[in-house]
mmCIF file of C-alpha atoms in Angstrom:
data_model
loop_
_atom_site.group_PDB
_atom_site.id
_atom_site.type_symbol
_atom_site.label_atom_id
_atom_site.label_comp_id
_atom_site.label_asym_id
_atom_site.label_seq_id
_atom_site.Cartn_x
_atom_site.Cartn_y
_atom_site.Cartn_z
ATOM 1 C CA UNK A 1 -93.562 -14.427 -153.687
ATOM 2 C CA UNK A 2 -93.611 -16.461 -156.891
ATOM 3 C CA UNK A 3 -94.010 -20.592 -156.850
ATOM 4 C CA UNK A 4 -90.774 -22.739 -158.044
ATOM 5 C CA UNK A 5 -93.129 -23.680 -161.048
ATOM 6 C CA UNK A 6 -94.491 -21.193 -163.314
ATOM 7 C CA UNK A 7 -97.170 -23.787 -164.112
ATOM 8 C CA UNK A 8 -98.806 -23.460 -160.624
ATOM 9 C CA UNK A 9 -98.958 -20.249 -160.142
ATOM 10 C CA UNK A 10 -102.228 -19.045 -158.854
ATOM 11 C CA UNK A 11 -103.964 -15.599 -160.674
ATOM 12 C CA UNK A 12 -103.458 -13.224 -157.585
ATOM 13 C CA UNK A 13 -99.205 -14.643 -158.477
ATOM 14 C CA UNK A 14 -100.339 -13.873 -162.241
ATOM 15 C CA UNK A 15 -101.397 -9.655 -161.243
ATOM 16 C CA UNK A 16 -97.994 -9.645 -159.306
ATOM 17 C CA UNK A 17 -96.224 -10.952 -162.237
ATOM 18 C CA UNK A 18 -98.602 -8.684 -164.229
ATOM 19 C CA UNK A 19 -98.148 -5.519 -162.959
ATOM 20 C CA UNK A 20 -94.388 -5.933 -162.527
ATOM 21 C CA UNK A 21 -94.231 -6.088 -166.677
ATOM 22 C CA UNK A 22 -95.553 -3.226 -166.538
ATOM 23 C CA UNK A 23 -93.445 -1.875 -164.851
ATOM 24 C CA UNK A 24 -90.551 -2.354 -166.766
ATOM 25 C CA UNK A 25 -89.607 -5.945 -165.954
ATOM 26 C CA UNK A 26 -89.015 -8.275 -169.081
ATOM 27 C CA UNK A 27 -87.079 -10.225 -168.134
ATOM 28 C CA UNK A 28 -91.011 -11.657 -165.780
ATOM 29 C CA UNK A 29 -93.114 -12.442 -168.994
ATOM 30 C CA UNK A 30 -91.490 -15.801 -168.660
ATOM 31 C CA UNK A 31 -93.075 -16.038 -166.317
ATOM 32 C CA UNK A 32 -96.261 -16.325 -168.393
ATOM 33 C CA UNK A 33 -94.847 -18.049 -171.802
ATOM 34 C CA UNK A 34 -94.389 -21.517 -168.996
ATOM 35 C CA UNK A 35 -98.053 -20.769 -167.270
ATOM 36 C CA UNK A 36 -100.167 -20.372 -169.808
ATOM 37 C CA UNK A 37 -97.385 -21.765 -173.848
ATOM 38 C CA UNK A 38 -99.052 -25.578 -172.874
ATOM 39 C CA UNK A 39 -103.020 -24.300 -172.761
ATOM 40 C CA UNK A 40 -101.950 -22.288 -176.163
ATOM 41 C CA UNK A 41 -100.574 -24.374 -177.991
ATOM 42 C CA UNK A 42 -103.400 -27.879 -177.163
ATOM 43 C CA UNK A 43 -106.285 -24.761 -177.884
ATOM 44 C CA UNK A 44 -104.274 -24.221 -181.412
ATOM 45 C CA UNK A 45 -103.637 -27.142 -182.482
ATOM 46 C CA UNK A 46 -107.190 -28.198 -182.211
ATOM 47 C CA UNK A 47 -108.196 -25.378 -183.649
ATOM 48 C CA UNK A 48 -105.356 -25.505 -186.368
ATOM 49 C CA UNK A 49 -105.282 -29.063 -186.587
ATOM 50 C CA UNK A 50 -101.214 -28.368 -188.291
ATOM 51 C CA UNK A 51 -98.310 -29.112 -186.561
ATOM 52 C CA UNK A 52 -96.383 -25.805 -187.907
ATOM 53 C CA UNK A 53 -98.923 -23.660 -188.304
ATOM 54 C CA UNK A 54 -99.347 -24.373 -184.567
ATOM 55 C CA UNK A 55 -95.987 -23.772 -183.732
ATOM 56 C CA UNK A 56 -95.875 -19.980 -185.423
ATOM 57 C CA UNK A 57 -99.526 -18.791 -183.715
ATOM 58 C CA UNK A 58 -98.062 -19.820 -180.750
ATOM 59 C CA UNK A 59 -95.133 -17.873 -181.002
ATOM 60 C CA UNK A 60 -97.845 -15.540 -182.500
ATOM 61 C CA UNK A 61 -99.865 -15.293 -179.318
ATOM 62 C CA UNK A 62 -97.371 -14.098 -177.711
ATOM 63 C CA UNK A 63 -95.647 -11.615 -178.968
ATOM 64 C CA UNK A 64 -99.761 -9.660 -179.233
ATOM 65 C CA UNK A 65 -99.912 -10.948 -175.879
ATOM 66 C CA UNK A 66 -96.692 -9.046 -174.960
ATOM 67 C CA UNK A 67 -97.749 -6.149 -177.100
ATOM 68 C CA UNK A 68 -100.864 -5.781 -174.835
ATOM 69 C CA UNK A 69 -99.912 -7.014 -171.381
ATOM 70 C CA UNK A 70 -100.078 -2.763 -170.723
ATOM 71 C CA UNK A 71 -103.878 -2.615 -171.551
ATOM 72 C CA UNK A 72 -104.737 -5.248 -168.988
ATOM 73 C CA UNK A 73 -107.175 -4.637 -166.528
ATOM 74 C CA UNK A 74 -108.099 -7.414 -163.496
ATOM 75 C CA UNK A 75 -112.091 -6.880 -164.905
ATOM 76 C CA UNK A 76 -111.364 -10.647 -166.750
ATOM 77 C CA UNK A 77 -108.855 -13.419 -165.837
ATOM 78 C CA UNK A 78 -105.610 -13.878 -167.481
ATOM 79 C CA UNK A 79 -106.352 -16.704 -168.047
ATOM 80 C CA UNK A 80 -109.831 -15.770 -170.455
ATOM 81 C CA UNK A 81 -107.827 -12.429 -171.921
ATOM 82 C CA UNK A 82 -104.593 -14.142 -173.596
ATOM 83 C CA UNK A 83 -107.339 -16.639 -175.007
ATOM 84 C CA UNK A 84 -109.425 -14.106 -176.495
ATOM 85 C CA UNK A 85 -106.238 -13.172 -178.160
ATOM 86 C CA UNK A 86 -105.895 -16.478 -179.041
ATOM 87 C CA UNK A 87 -108.251 -17.281 -180.490
ATOM 88 C CA UNK A 88 -108.414 -14.126 -182.705
ATOM 89 C CA UNK A 89 -105.386 -15.203 -183.458
ATOM 90 C CA UNK A 90 -106.309 -18.547 -185.135
ATOM 91 C CA UNK A 91 -109.276 -17.519 -186.080
ATOM 92 C CA UNK A 92 -107.683 -15.338 -188.695
ATOM 93 C CA UNK A 93 -105.449 -17.690 -189.241
ATOM 94 C CA UNK A 94 -107.990 -19.944 -190.661
ATOM 95 C CA UNK A 95 -110.195 -17.551 -192.835
ATOM 96 C CA UNK A 96 -107.034 -17.770 -194.671
ATOM 97 C CA UNK A 97 -106.849 -20.846 -195.017
ATOM 98 C CA UNK A 98 -109.571 -23.406 -196.369
ATOM 99 C CA UNK A 99 -112.878 -22.994 -195.284
ATOM 100 C CA UNK A 100 -115.537 -25.220 -197.520
ATOM 101 C CA UNK A 101 -112.421 -27.959 -198.340
ATOM 102 C CA UNK A 102 -112.425 -29.001 -194.675
ATOM 103 C CA UNK A 103 -116.388 -28.790 -194.356
ATOM 104 C CA UNK A 104 -115.911 -31.620 -197.263
ATOM 105 C CA UNK A 105 -113.382 -33.844 -196.173
ATOM 106 C CA UNK A 106 -114.685 -33.435 -192.667
ATOM 107 C CA UNK A 107 -117.948 -34.924 -194.095
ATOM 108 C CA UNK A 108 -115.666 -37.647 -195.724
ATOM 109 C CA UNK A 109 -113.911 -38.933 -192.665
ATOM 110 C CA UNK A 110 -117.267 -39.035 -191.217
ATOM 111 C CA UNK A 111 -118.707 -41.822 -193.683
ATOM 112 C CA UNK A 112 -115.718 -43.830 -193.112
ATOM 113 C CA UNK A 113 -115.110 -44.236 -189.792
ATOM 114 C CA UNK A 114 -117.737 -47.192 -188.443
ATOM 115 C CA UNK A 115 -119.940 -45.791 -184.922
ATOM 116 C CA UNK A 116 -118.545 -49.913 -183.348
ATOM 117 C CA UNK A 117 -114.886 -48.376 -183.801
ATOM 118 C CA UNK A 118 -113.361 -48.753 -181.307
ATOM 119 C CA UNK A 119 -110.626 -46.691 -181.418
ATOM 120 C CA UNK A 120 -112.513 -44.336 -178.768
ATOM 121 C CA UNK A 121 -109.600 -41.395 -179.455
ATOM 122 C CA UNK A 122 -110.123 -42.009 -183.364
ATOM 123 C CA UNK A 123 -113.600 -41.447 -183.104
ATOM 124 C CA UNK A 124 -114.049 -38.807 -180.918
ATOM 125 C CA UNK A 125 -111.525 -36.893 -183.155
ATOM 126 C CA UNK A 126 -114.165 -37.911 -186.148
ATOM 127 C CA UNK A 127 -116.590 -36.194 -183.531
ATOM 128 C CA UNK A 128 -114.291 -33.178 -183.501
ATOM 129 C CA UNK A 129 -114.182 -32.760 -187.098
ATOM 130 C CA UNK A 130 -117.616 -32.168 -187.191
ATOM 131 C CA UNK A 131 -117.632 -28.849 -184.900
ATOM 132 C CA UNK A 132 -117.047 -25.398 -187.283
ATOM 133 C CA UNK A 133 -113.646 -23.351 -185.847
ATOM 134 C CA UNK A 134 -115.826 -21.554 -183.381
ATOM 135 C CA UNK A 135 -117.749 -24.703 -181.543
ATOM 136 C CA UNK A 136 -113.954 -26.227 -181.046
ATOM 137 C CA UNK A 137 -112.560 -23.349 -179.659
ATOM 138 C CA UNK A 138 -116.999 -22.869 -177.385
ATOM 139 C CA UNK A 139 -115.999 -26.672 -176.929
ATOM 140 C CA UNK A 140 -112.427 -26.550 -175.494
ATOM 141 C CA UNK A 141 -113.583 -22.972 -172.752
ATOM 142 C CA UNK A 142 -116.314 -24.685 -172.256
ATOM 143 C CA UNK A 143 -114.979 -28.779 -171.486
ATOM 144 C CA UNK A 144 -111.261 -28.675 -171.197
ATOM 145 C CA UNK A 145 -111.312 -25.166 -169.249
ATOM 146 C CA UNK A 146 -114.571 -25.443 -167.634
ATOM 147 C CA UNK A 147 -115.500 -21.130 -168.007
ATOM 148 C CA UNK A 148 -118.136 -19.942 -167.143
ATOM 149 C CA UNK A 149 -120.866 -18.503 -169.320
ATOM 150 C CA UNK A 150 -119.747 -15.471 -168.196
ATOM 151 C CA UNK A 151 -115.960 -15.838 -169.237
ATOM 152 C CA UNK A 152 -116.317 -17.719 -173.246
ATOM 153 C CA UNK A 153 -119.149 -14.701 -173.689
ATOM 154 C CA UNK A 154 -116.149 -11.899 -172.724
ATOM 155 C CA UNK A 155 -113.599 -14.010 -173.897
ATOM 156 C CA UNK A 156 -116.510 -14.608 -177.908
ATOM 157 C CA UNK A 157 -117.508 -10.350 -177.602
ATOM 158 C CA UNK A 158 -121.001 -12.319 -177.132
ATOM 159 C CA UNK A 159 -124.170 -12.249 -174.132
ATOM 160 C CA UNK A 160 -123.672 -15.341 -171.304
ATOM 161 C CA UNK A 161 -127.663 -16.606 -172.790
ATOM 162 C CA UNK A 162 -125.507 -16.099 -176.209
ATOM 163 C CA UNK A 163 -122.542 -18.359 -175.313
ATOM 164 C CA UNK A 164 -124.953 -20.854 -173.272
ATOM 165 C CA UNK A 165 -127.716 -21.078 -176.525
ATOM 166 C CA UNK A 166 -124.575 -21.964 -178.214
ATOM 167 C CA UNK A 167 -122.728 -24.866 -175.996
ATOM 168 C CA UNK A 168 -125.521 -26.653 -175.837
ATOM 169 C CA UNK A 169 -126.165 -25.891 -179.563
ATOM 170 C CA UNK A 170 -122.332 -27.772 -179.888
ATOM 171 C CA UNK A 171 -124.207 -30.756 -177.497
ATOM 172 C CA UNK A 172 -126.576 -31.486 -179.345
ATOM 173 C CA UNK A 173 -125.237 -31.129 -182.329
ATOM 174 C CA UNK A 174 -122.321 -34.082 -180.631
ATOM 175 C CA UNK A 175 -125.379 -36.632 -179.671
ATOM 176 C CA UNK A 176 -126.779 -37.170 -183.088
ATOM 177 C CA UNK A 177 -123.867 -37.460 -184.505
ATOM 178 C CA UNK A 178 -122.073 -39.323 -182.430
ATOM 179 C CA UNK A 179 -126.430 -41.552 -182.226
ATOM 180 C CA UNK A 180 -125.108 -41.680 -185.735
ATOM 181 C CA UNK A 181 -128.084 -39.574 -186.907
ATOM 182 C CA UNK A 182 -130.619 -41.089 -185.732
ATOM 183 C CA UNK A 183 -131.975 -40.017 -182.977
ATOM 184 C CA UNK A 184 -133.257 -36.976 -185.805
ATOM 185 C CA UNK A 185 -135.045 -40.366 -187.103
ATOM 186 C CA UNK A 186 -136.726 -41.316 -184.331
ATOM 187 C CA UNK A 187 -137.974 -37.298 -183.860
ATOM 188 C CA UNK A 188 -139.167 -37.502 -187.032
ATOM 189 C CA UNK A 189 -140.824 -41.074 -186.578
ATOM 190 C CA UNK A 190 -142.650 -39.754 -184.158
ATOM 191 C CA UNK A 191 -144.802 -36.786 -186.517
ATOM 192 C CA UNK A 192 -145.568 -39.395 -188.598
ATOM 193 C CA UNK A 193 -147.522 -41.485 -186.277
ATOM 194 C CA UNK A 194 -149.593 -38.663 -184.413
#
């Protein structure tokens, strides 16, 4: 009983589609693509920041999903399982490309943006550029996908407690950048006074 619009089907219906694919109905894979393509594209885009590379990455990710769908078990949500594949693929692409060079560019970009900039979208982009690849991914899983720390831990191969710690560190880092480092300055002043 799959809905008319594959993007709107629930997890139970997705699991039925997966079972049909595992039994050989490969045409049903289009339902998986239609439901998850936009999400996978957005994650890949925010992680890789290169439209051409993202287009290729999304195709490769769905090929991997198709090749390994037989390995999927319902111990974790299918969405988390796909995101783990997307994460691993994207991190491999990212390793092949500019590592330290991007950090230099990000620091230069931060210096050129005024904290009074009225362009909220540009400001958010600048804040996100201060994050490492892994930090961006953790933030996207928690803030956009609203994953629990358990689900995040599964995707990242870490414990839920470790996922929570990493997320909290990211929030603090973004707050420091957002405040222009004033929080650190205030802490220093507080300790020197006494």
